[in-house]
Coordinates of C-alpha atoms in Angstrom, one line a residue:
M9 CA 2.8 -4.8 -31.9
S10 CA 3.6 -2.1 -29.5
T11 CA 7.6 -1.0 -27.7
E12 CA 7.1 0.4 -25.3
S13 CA 10.4 2.2 -23.3
V14 CA 9.5 2.0 -18.8
S15 CA 12.0 3.4 -16.2
D16 CA 12.0 3.3 -13.1
V17 CA 14.9 5.4 -12.7
N18 CA 14.1 9.1 -13.1
M19 CA 17.6 11.3 -13.5
Q20 CA 18.9 13.7 -15.2
K21 CA 20.4 13.7 -18.5
P22 CA 24.9 14.4 -18.1
D23 CA 26.0 18.0 -18.4
T24 CA 28.3 16.7 -21.6
E25 CA 29.6 20.9 -22.4
G26 CA 31.9 23.0 -19.9
P27 CA 35.4 22.4 -18.1
E28 CA 37.1 19.4 -17.0
T29 CA 38.1 18.7 -13.6
A30 CA 40.5 16.5 -11.4
Q31 CA 37.5 15.6 -8.9
P32 CA 33.8 14.5 -10.1
D33 CA 31.6 17.2 -7.5
E34 CA 28.2 15.6 -6.4
D35 CA 27.0 16.9 -10.2
E36 CA 29.6 15.6 -12.0
T37 CA 29.1 11.8 -10.6
A38 CA 25.7 12.1 -11.1
G39 CA 25.5 12.9 -14.0
A40 CA 27.5 10.1 -15.0
A41 CA 24.8 7.9 -13.5
A42 CA 22.2 10.4 -16.2
G43 CA 24.7 9.4 -18.3
S44 CA 25.1 5.5 -18.1
V45 CA 21.6 6.0 -17.4
S46 CA 21.1 7.4 -21.2
R47 CA 23.2 5.2 -22.6
L48 CA 21.2 2.4 -20.6
E49 CA 17.7 3.5 -22.0
E50 CA 18.9 2.9 -25.9
E51 CA 20.3 -0.1 -25.6
G52 CA 16.8 -0.8 -24.8
D53 CA 15.9 1.5 -27.8
I54 CA 18.2 -0.2 -30.4
A55 CA 17.3 -4.2 -28.3
A56 CA 13.0 -3.5 -28.9
D57 CA 14.2 -2.1 -32.9
Y58 CA 16.2 -5.4 -33.7
L59 CA 13.1 -8.0 -31.9
E60 CA 10.5 -5.8 -33.2
E61 CA 12.1 -6.2 -36.6
L62 CA 12.6 -9.9 -35.9
L63 CA 9.2 -10.6 -34.3
D64 CA 7.4 -8.4 -37.9
I65 CA 9.7 -11.3 -39.6
A66 CA 9.2 -14.5 -38.3
D67 CA 4.7 -13.1 -37.8
I68 CA 5.6 -13.6 -34.3
D69 CA 3.1 -11.5 -32.2
G70 CA 4.1 -9.9 -29.5
D71 CA 4.5 -6.4 -27.0
I72 CA 8.2 -5.6 -26.4
D73 CA 8.4 -3.5 -22.6
I74 CA 11.9 -2.1 -22.3
E75 CA 12.8 -1.8 -18.2
V76 CA 16.6 -0.3 -17.2
R77 CA 17.3 -1.7 -13.3
N78 CA 20.3 -1.4 -11.0
G79 CA 22.6 -0.6 -13.9
R80 CA 21.2 -2.5 -16.8
T81 CA 18.6 -2.9 -19.7
Y82 CA 15.9 -5.8 -18.9
I83 CA 13.9 -6.5 -22.6
S84 CA 10.5 -8.7 -22.6
I85 CA 8.6 -10.1 -24.5
V86 CA 5.5 -10.8 -23.3
S87 CA 1.4 -11.9 -25.4
E88 CA -1.4 -11.5 -24.3
D89 CA -2.3 -14.5 -25.7
E90 CA -1.6 -16.7 -22.0
E91 CA -0.9 -19.6 -24.2
N92 CA 1.3 -17.8 -28.0
E93 CA 3.1 -22.2 -29.3
A94 CA 4.7 -19.4 -31.2
L95 CA 6.5 -16.6 -28.5
E96 CA 7.9 -20.2 -26.4
A97 CA 9.0 -21.1 -30.1
L98 CA 10.7 -19.0 -29.0
V99 CA 12.2 -19.4 -25.7
G100 CA 13.6 -23.5 -26.7
P101 CA 13.4 -26.1 -24.7
G102 CA 16.7 -25.0 -21.0
G103 CA 16.3 -21.4 -22.7
E104 CA 18.5 -22.3 -25.5
V105 CA 16.7 -19.9 -28.1
L106 CA 16.1 -17.4 -25.9
E107 CA 20.1 -17.8 -24.4
A108 CA 21.1 -16.8 -28.8
L109 CA 17.7 -14.7 -29.2
Q110 CA 19.7 -12.9 -26.0
E111 CA 23.1 -12.7 -27.2
L112 CA 22.5 -12.0 -30.9
T113 CA 20.9 -8.4 -29.4
R114 CA 23.5 -7.8 -28.2
L115 CA 25.8 -7.9 -31.1
A116 CA 22.6 -5.5 -32.3
V117 CA 22.7 -3.3 -30.1
L118 CA 27.6 -3.5 -30.2
A119 CA 26.7 -3.0 -33.9
S120 CA 25.4 -0.2 -33.5
T121 CA 26.4 2.0 -30.3
D122 CA 30.8 0.1 -30.6
N123 CA 29.7 -1.1 -26.5
R124 CA 28.9 -4.6 -24.9
S125 CA 25.3 -4.9 -24.1
R126 CA 24.9 -6.8 -20.8
L127 CA 21.2 -6.3 -21.6
V128 CA 18.6 -9.8 -20.3
L129 CA 15.6 -10.8 -21.9
D130 CA 13.4 -12.6 -21.1
I131 CA 10.2 -14.4 -23.6
T132 CA 6.6 -15.7 -22.1
G133 CA 8.2 -14.9 -18.1
Y134 CA 9.9 -18.1 -18.9
R135 CA 13.5 -15.7 -16.6
Q136 CA 11.6 -15.4 -13.7
E137 CA 9.9 -19.5 -13.4
R138 CA 13.5 -20.7 -13.7
G139 CA 15.4 -18.0 -10.9
R140 CA 12.5 -19.4 -8.5
E141 CA 12.7 -23.6 -10.1
L142 CA 17.1 -22.0 -9.4
Q143 CA 16.8 -21.0 -6.0
Q144 CA 14.8 -24.3 -5.0
I145 CA 17.4 -25.8 -6.7
A146 CA 20.0 -23.9 -4.9
E147 CA 18.2 -24.7 -1.3
D148 CA 18.6 -27.9 -2.3
A149 CA 22.1 -28.1 -2.8
A150 CA 22.2 -26.1 0.7
A151 CA 20.6 -28.8 2.7
R152 CA 22.3 -31.7 0.9
A153 CA 26.2 -30.3 1.9
R154 CA 24.9 -29.8 5.3
E155 CA 23.1 -33.9 5.8
T156 CA 26.4 -34.7 4.4
G157 CA 29.0 -32.6 4.9
K158 CA 30.1 -33.2 1.6
P159 CA 30.7 -31.1 -2.1
V160 CA 27.4 -31.0 -4.1
A161 CA 27.7 -30.4 -7.6
L162 CA 25.1 -29.4 -10.2
E163 CA 23.8 -29.3 -12.9
P164 CA 26.3 -27.4 -16.3
M165 CA 24.1 -23.4 -16.4
S166 CA 24.5 -20.9 -18.8
A167 CA 27.0 -17.1 -16.6
Y168 CA 23.6 -16.0 -15.9
E169 CA 21.9 -18.7 -14.1
R170 CA 24.3 -19.7 -12.1
K171 CA 25.0 -15.7 -10.5
I172 CA 21.8 -16.2 -9.4
V173 CA 22.8 -19.5 -8.1
H174 CA 25.8 -17.9 -6.4
D175 CA 23.8 -15.3 -5.2
A176 CA 21.7 -18.0 -3.3
V177 CA 24.6 -20.2 -2.2
A178 CA 25.9 -16.8 -0.5
D179 CA 22.1 -16.0 1.3
L180 CA 21.6 -19.2 2.9
G181 CA 25.1 -19.0 4.7
L182 CA 27.3 -21.9 2.6
V183 CA 29.7 -21.1 -0.1
S184 CA 29.6 -22.3 -4.8
E185 CA 31.8 -21.9 -6.9
S186 CA 31.2 -22.1 -10.9
E187 CA 34.5 -24.9 -12.5
G188 CA 34.4 -26.7 -15.1
E189 CA 34.2 -24.0 -19.2
G190 CA 31.9 -24.6 -21.8
A191 CA 28.9 -25.8 -22.0
G192 CA 30.0 -28.1 -18.9
R193 CA 30.5 -24.8 -16.5
H194 CA 28.8 -25.6 -13.1
I195 CA 28.9 -24.7 -9.9
V196 CA 29.7 -26.8 -6.6
V197 CA 28.0 -26.1 -3.1
F198 CA 29.8 -26.5 -0.1
L199 CA 30.1 -25.7 3.0
E200 CA 32.8 -22.8 4.6
S201 CA 35.9 -24.2 4.9

């Protein structure tokens, strides 16, 4: 199994030595951004180590890719074998196992760094495919709301999936809100008031 570290952000490491000033200048602001990227890269390395150990214990083949973009660390586990049933089992029905593994990975990062992580874990491209499905769900709900003039309630989904739908609905010029609690939290799409 190989672990690759990829980052689409190219910034200098922050200068942590020197006097503090009341107002940050451009160099300090860039340094803080670089520090954030460095922290995200560290999160990615810790997460990759954790996941690699998990894959080794389960005797599952997969390559781990790390990418830092938009202020988040994205970890992908992929396989050259198109039909890797073992990796597909790590996604589980409706992505439930994937969500659990993502939370465990975030906890591993928290335990190592004392910082909460917002990393996103994807296995076999599930999240990319699900993103396309969520876009279609948002478009269908928007169309129904426009046709009927009534709010349209969607099925419950994870916070990450709700964010994707909220963004898609906003892009379509409608309004959405999350309602409910826990596993029953869902989105309602409606026309602007």
